[in-house]
Coordinates of N, CA, C and O in Angstrom, one line a residue:
X2 N 119.7 77.0 -169.5 CA 120.6 78.1 -169.4 C 120.0 79.1 -168.5 O 118.9 79.5 -168.6
X3 N 120.8 79.5 -167.5 CA 120.3 80.5 -166.5 C 120.9 81.9 -166.9 O 122.0 82.0 -167.2
X4 N 120.0 82.8 -167.0 CA 120.4 84.2 -167.3 C 119.8 85.1 -166.2 O 118.6 85.1 -165.9
X5 N 120.7 86.0 -165.7 CA 120.3 86.9 -164.6 C 120.5 88.3 -165.1 O 121.6 88.6 -165.7
X6 N 119.5 89.2 -165.0 CA 119.6 90.5 -165.5 C 119.3 91.6 -164.4 O 118.4 91.4 -163.6
X7 N 120.1 92.6 -164.4 CA 119.9 93.8 -163.5 C 118.8 94.7 -164.2 O 119.1 95.4 -165.1
X8 N 117.6 94.6 -163.7 CA 116.5 95.3 -164.3 C 116.5 96.8 -164.0 O 115.8 97.6 -164.7
X9 N 117.3 97.2 -163.0 CA 117.4 98.6 -162.7 C 118.4 99.3 -163.7 O 118.2 100.5 -164.0
X10 N 119.3 98.5 -164.2 CA 120.3 99.1 -165.1 C 120.1 98.8 -166.6 O 120.7 99.4 -167.5
X11 N 119.2 97.8 -166.9 CA 118.9 97.4 -168.3 C 117.4 97.5 -168.5 O 116.7 96.6 -168.2
X12 N 117.0 98.6 -169.0 CA 115.5 98.9 -169.1 C 115.1 98.7 -170.6 O 115.8 99.2 -171.5
X13 N 114.0 98.1 -170.8 CA 113.4 97.9 -172.2 C 113.1 99.3 -172.7 O 112.9 100.3 -172.0
X14 N 113.1 99.4 -174.1 CA 112.9 100.7 -174.7 C 111.4 101.2 -174.5 O 110.5 100.4 -174.2
X15 N 111.3 102.5 -174.6 CA 110.0 103.2 -174.4 C 108.9 102.6 -175.2 O 107.8 102.4 -174.6
X16 N 109.1 102.3 -176.4 CA 108.0 101.9 -177.3 C 107.5 100.5 -176.8 O 106.3 100.3 -176.8
X17 N 108.4 99.6 -176.4 CA 107.9 98.3 -175.9 C 107.2 98.5 -174.6 O 106.2 97.8 -174.4
X18 N 107.7 99.3 -173.7 CA 107.1 99.5 -172.4 C 105.7 100.1 -172.6 O 104.8 99.7 -171.8
X19 N 105.5 101.0 -173.5 CA 104.2 101.6 -173.7 C 103.2 100.7 -174.3 O 102.0 101.1 -174.4
X20 N 103.6 99.6 -174.8 CA 102.6 98.6 -175.4 C 102.1 97.7 -174.3 O 101.3 96.8 -174.6
X21 N 102.6 97.9 -173.1 CA 102.1 97.1 -172.0 C 102.2 95.6 -172.2 O 103.3 95.1 -172.5
X22 N 101.1 94.9 -172.1 CA 101.1 93.4 -172.2 C 101.6 92.9 -173.6 O 102.4 92.0 -173.6
X23 N 101.2 93.6 -174.7 CA 101.7 93.2 -176.0 C 103.2 93.4 -176.1 O 103.9 92.6 -176.7
X24 N 103.6 94.5 -175.6 CA 105.1 94.9 -175.6 C 105.9 93.9 -174.9 O 107.0 93.5 -175.3
X25 N 105.4 93.4 -173.8 CA 106.1 92.4 -172.9 C 106.3 91.1 -173.7 O 107.4 90.5 -173.6
X26 N 105.4 90.7 -174.4 CA 105.5 89.5 -175.2 C 106.5 89.6 -176.3 O 107.3 88.7 -176.6
X27 N 106.5 90.8 -176.9 CA 107.5 91.1 -177.9 C 108.9 91.2 -177.3 O 109.9 90.6 -177.9
X28 N 109.0 91.8 -176.2 CA 110.3 91.9 -175.5 C 110.8 90.5 -175.1 O 112.0 90.2 -175.3
X29 N 110.0 89.6 -174.6 CA 110.4 88.3 -174.2 C 110.9 87.5 -175.5 O 111.9 86.8 -175.4
X30 N 110.2 87.7 -176.6 CA 110.6 87.0 -177.8 C 111.9 87.5 -178.3 O 112.8 86.7 -178.7
X31 N 112.1 88.8 -178.3 CA 113.3 89.4 -178.8 C 114.5 89.0 -177.9 O 115.6 88.6 -178.4
X32 N 114.3 89.1 -176.6 CA 115.3 88.8 -175.6 C 115.8 87.3 -175.8 O 116.9 87.0 -175.8
X33 N 114.8 86.4 -175.9 CA 115.1 85.0 -176.0 C 115.9 84.8 -177.3 O 116.9 84.0 -177.4
X34 N 115.4 85.4 -178.4 CA 116.1 85.2 -179.7 C 117.6 85.8 -179.6 O 118.5 85.1 -180.2
X35 N 117.7 86.9 -179.0 CA 119.1 87.5 -179.0 C 120.0 86.7 -178.1 O 121.2 86.5 -178.4
X36 N 119.5 86.1 -177.0 CA 120.3 85.3 -176.1 C 120.7 84.0 -176.9 O 121.9 83.6 -176.9
X37 N 119.8 83.4 -177.6 CA 120.1 82.2 -178.4 C 121.1 82.5 -179.5 O 122.0 81.7 -179.7
X38 N 121.0 83.7 -180.1 CA 122.0 84.1 -181.2 C 123.4 84.2 -180.5 O 124.4 83.7 -181.1
X39 N 123.4 84.9 -179.4 CA 124.7 85.0 -178.7 C 125.3 83.7 -178.3 O 126.5 83.4 -178.5
X40 N 124.5 82.8 -177.8 CA 125.0 81.5 -177.4 C 125.5 80.7 -178.6 O 126.5 79.9 -178.5
X41 N 124.8 80.8 -179.7 CA 125.2 80.1 -180.9 C 126.5 80.6 -181.4 O 127.4 79.9 -181.9
X42 N 126.6 82.0 -181.5 CA 127.8 82.6 -182.0 C 129.0 82.2 -181.2 O 130.2 82.2 -181.7
X43 N 128.8 82.0 -179.9 CA 130.0 81.7 -179.0 C 130.1 80.2 -178.8 O 130.7 79.7 -177.9
X44 N 129.3 79.4 -179.6 CA 129.3 78.0 -179.6 C 129.0 77.3 -178.2 O 129.5 76.3 -177.9
X45 N 128.2 78.0 -177.5 CA 127.8 77.5 -176.2 C 126.7 76.5 -176.3 O 126.6 75.5 -175.6
X46 N 125.9 76.6 -177.4 CA 124.8 75.7 -177.6 C 125.2 74.5 -178.5 O 124.4 73.7 -178.8
X47 N 126.4 74.5 -179.0 CA 126.8 73.5 -180.0 C 126.6 72.1 -179.5 O 126.2 71.2 -180.3
X48 N 126.8 71.9 -178.3 CA 126.7 70.5 -177.7 C 125.3 70.2 -177.2 O 125.0 69.1 -176.9
X49 N 124.4 71.2 -177.2 CA 123.0 71.0 -176.7 C 122.0 71.8 -177.6 O 121.7 72.9 -177.2
X50 N 121.6 71.3 -178.7 CA 120.7 72.0 -179.6 C 119.3 72.2 -178.9 O 118.6 73.1 -179.3
X51 N 118.9 71.4 -178.0 CA 117.7 71.6 -177.3 C 118.0 72.2 -175.9 O 118.5 71.5 -175.0
X52 N 117.7 73.4 -175.8 CA 118.0 74.1 -174.5 C 116.8 74.9 -174.1 O 115.8 75.1 -174.8
X53 N 116.8 75.2 -172.8 CA 115.7 76.1 -172.3 C 116.4 77.2 -171.5 O 117.5 77.1 -171.0
X54 N 115.7 78.3 -171.5 CA 116.1 79.5 -170.9 C 115.4 79.8 -169.6 O 114.2 79.9 -169.6
X55 N 116.1 79.9 -168.5 CA 115.6 80.4 -167.2 C 116.1 81.8 -167.0 O 117.3 82.0 -166.9
X56 N 115.2 82.7 -167.0 CA 115.6 84.2 -167.0 C 115.0 84.8 -165.7 O 113.8 84.7 -165.4
X57 N 115.9 85.4 -164.9 CA 115.5 86.2 -163.8 C 115.9 87.6 -163.9 O 117.1 87.9 -164.2
X58 N 115.0 88.6 -163.7 CA 115.3 90.0 -163.7 C 115.0 90.5 -162.3 O 113.9 90.4 -161.8
X59 N 116.1 91.1 -161.7 CA 116.0 91.7 -160.4 C 115.9 93.2 -160.5 O 116.8 93.8 -161.2
X60 N 115.0 93.8 -159.8 CA 114.9 95.2 -159.9 C 114.0 95.8 -158.7 O 113.4 95.0 -158.0
X61 N 114.1 97.1 -158.6 CA 113.3 97.8 -157.6 C 112.0 98.3 -158.3 O 112.1 99.3 -159.0
X62 N 111.0 97.5 -158.1 CA 109.7 97.8 -158.9 C 109.2 99.2 -158.7 O 109.0 100.0 -159.6
X63 N 109.0 99.6 -157.5 CA 108.4 100.9 -157.2 C 109.4 102.0 -157.6 O 108.9 103.0 -158.2
X64 N 110.7 101.9 -157.4 CA 111.6 102.9 -157.8 C 111.7 103.1 -159.3 O 111.7 104.2 -159.8
X65 N 111.7 102.0 -160.0 CA 111.8 102.0 -161.4 C 110.5 102.6 -162.0 O 110.5 103.4 -162.9
X66 N 109.4 102.1 -161.5 CA 108.1 102.6 -161.9 C 108.0 104.2 -161.7 O 107.6 104.9 -162.6
X67 N 108.4 104.6 -160.6 CA 108.4 106.1 -160.3 C 109.2 106.8 -161.3 O 108.9 107.9 -161.8
X68 N 110.4 106.3 -161.6 CA 111.3 107.0 -162.5 C 110.8 107.0 -163.9 O 110.8 108.0 -164.6
X69 N 110.2 105.9 -164.4 CA 109.7 105.8 -165.7 C 108.5 106.8 -165.9 O 108.4 107.4 -166.9
X70 N 107.6 106.8 -164.9 CA 106.4 107.7 -164.9 C 106.9 109.1 -164.9 O 106.4 110.0 -165.7
X71 N 107.8 109.5 -164.0 CA 108.3 110.8 -163.8 C 108.9 111.4 -165.1 O 108.7 112.6 -165.4
X72 N 109.6 110.5 -165.9 CA 110.2 111.0 -167.1 C 109.4 110.7 -168.3 O 109.9 110.7 -169.5
X73 N 108.1 110.4 -168.1 CA 107.1 110.2 -169.2 C 107.5 109.1 -170.2 O 107.2 109.2 -171.4
X74 N 108.2 108.1 -169.7 CA 108.5 106.9 -170.5 C 107.3 106.1 -170.7 O 107.0 105.6 -171.8
X75 N 106.5 105.8 -169.7 CA 105.3 105.1 -169.8 C 104.5 105.3 -168.5 O 104.9 105.9 -167.6
X76 N 103.2 104.9 -168.6 CA 102.3 105.1 -167.4 C 102.5 103.9 -166.5 O 103.1 102.9 -166.8
X77 N 102.1 104.1 -165.2 CA 102.1 103.1 -164.2 C 101.4 101.8 -164.7 O 101.8 100.7 -164.5
X78 N 100.2 102.1 -165.4 CA 99.4 101.0 -165.8 C 100.1 100.1 -166.9 O 100.1 98.9 -166.9
X79 N 100.8 100.8 -167.8 CA 101.5 100.1 -168.9 C 102.7 99.4 -168.3 O 103.0 98.2 -168.7
X80 N 103.4 99.9 -167.3 CA 104.5 99.3 -166.6 C 104.0 98.0 -165.9 O 104.6 96.9 -166.1
X81 N 102.9 98.1 -165.2 CA 102.4 96.9 -164.5 C 102.0 95.8 -165.5 O 102.3 94.7 -165.3
X82 N 101.3 96.2 -166.6 CA 100.9 95.3 -167.6 C 102.1 94.6 -168.2 O 102.1 93.4 -168.5
X83 N 103.2 95.4 -168.5 CA 104.4 94.9 -169.1 C 105.0 93.8 -168.2 O 105.4 92.8 -168.7
X84 N 105.1 94.1 -166.9 CA 105.7 93.2 -166.0 C 104.9 91.9 -165.9 O 105.5 90.8 -165.9
X85 N 103.6 92.0 -165.8 CA 102.8 90.9 -165.8 C 102.9 90.0 -167.0 O 103.1 88.8 -166.9
X86 N 102.9 90.6 -168.2 CA 103.0 89.9 -169.4 C 104.4 89.3 -169.6 O 104.5 88.1 -170.1
X87 N 105.4 90.0 -169.2 CA 106.8 89.4 -169.3 C 106.9 88.2 -168.5 O 107.4 87.2 -168.9
X88 N 106.4 88.3 -167.3 CA 106.5 87.1 -166.3 C 105.7 85.9 -166.9 O 106.1 84.8 -166.7
X89 N 104.6 86.2 -167.5 CA 103.7 85.2 -168.1 C 104.2 84.6 -169.4 O 103.7 83.6 -169.9
X90 N 105.1 85.3 -170.0 CA 105.6 84.9 -171.4 C 106.2 83.5 -171.4 O 106.2 82.8 -172.4
X91 N 106.8 83.1 -170.3 CA 107.4 81.8 -170.1 C 107.3 81.3 -168.7 O 107.5 82.2 -167.8
X92 N 107.1 80.1 -168.4 CA 107.1 79.6 -167.0 C 108.5 79.7 -166.4 O 108.6 79.6 -165.2
X93 N 109.5 79.9 -167.2 CA 110.9 80.0 -166.7 C 111.3 81.5 -166.6 O 112.5 81.7 -166.4
X94 N 110.4 82.5 -166.8 CA 110.8 83.9 -166.7 C 110.3 84.4 -165.3 O 109.1 84.2 -165.0
X95 N 111.2 85.1 -164.6 CA 110.9 85.6 -163.3 C 111.2 87.0 -163.2 O 112.3 87.4 -163.6
X96 N 110.3 87.9 -162.7 CA 110.6 89.3 -162.5 C 110.5 89.4 -160.9 O 109.5 89.1 -160.3
X97 N 111.6 89.8 -160.4 CA 111.8 89.8 -158.9 C 112.0 91.2 -158.4 O 113.0 91.8 -158.7
X98 N 111.0 91.7 -157.6 CA 111.1 93.0 -156.9 C 112.0 92.8 -155.7 O 111.6 92.1 -154.8
X99 N 113.2 93.5 -155.7 CA 114.1 93.4 -154.6 C 113.9 94.5 -153.6 O 114.6 94.6 -152.6
X100 N 113.0 95.4 -153.9 CA 112.7 96.6 -153.0 C 113.8 97.6 -153.1 O 114.6 97.6 -154.0
X101 N 113.7 98.6 -152.1 CA 114.6 99.7 -152.1 C 115.9 99.3 -151.6 O 116.1 98.3 -150.9
X102 N 116.9 100.1 -151.9 CA 118.3 99.9 -151.5 C 119.2 100.1 -152.7 O 118.9 99.6 -153.8
X103 N 120.2 100.8 -152.5 CA 121.1 101.2 -153.6 C 121.7 100.0 -154.3 O 121.8 100.0 -155.5
X104 N 122.0 99.0 -153.6 CA 122.6 97.8 -154.3 C 121.8 96.5 -154.1 O 122.3 95.4 -154.2
X105 N 120.5 96.7 -154.0 CA 119.6 95.5 -153.7 C 119.6 94.6 -154.9 O 119.8 93.4 -154.6
X106 N 119.5 95.0 -156.1 CA 119.5 94.1 -157.3 C 120.9 93.6 -157.4 O 121.1 92.4 -157.7
X107 N 122.0 94.4 -157.2 CA 123.3 93.9 -157.4 C 123.7 92.8 -156.4 O 124.3 91.8 -156.8
X108 N 123.2 92.9 -155.2 CA 123.5 91.9 -154.2 C 122.8 90.5 -154.5 O 123.4 89.5 -154.3
X109 N 121.6 90.6 -155.1 CA 120.9 89.4 -155.5 C 121.7 88.7 -156.7 O 121.9 87.5 -156.7
X110 N 122.1 89.6 -157.6 CA 122.8 89.1 -158.8 C 124.1 88.4 -158.4 O 124.5 87.4 -159.0
X111 N 124.8 89.0 -157.5 CA 126.1 88.5 -157.1 C 125.9 87.1 -156.4 O 126.8 86.3 -156.4
X112 N 124.7 86.8 -155.9 CA 124.4 85.5 -155.4 C 124.5 84.4 -156.4 O 124.6 83.2 -156.1
X113 N 124.3 84.8 -157.6 CA 124.3 83.8 -158.7 C 125.7 83.7 -159.3 O 126.1 82.9 -160.0

């Protein structure tokens, strides 16, 4: 199952971000569980009980980091640790920095 997320518009909560590496693993677990629940509720997994999740999050890393730090959501170090841990939580999880640009993440997502 391929899942694409706009990381600029869908931000993990403050508590999880502030836990850095540990928070990222919890976020990956929760997100995977919630996606599985959704797919089961909509009978998307009914024909395939063994499934794998390929997850890509597109975002402007520097812009999001600056915003989170500016609003005291988390430190730059916690944010970096969170991203590293989230990416390492599964070989099928990808965090993709699309750089600056108003619609940079959107244009990547539309490609899918």
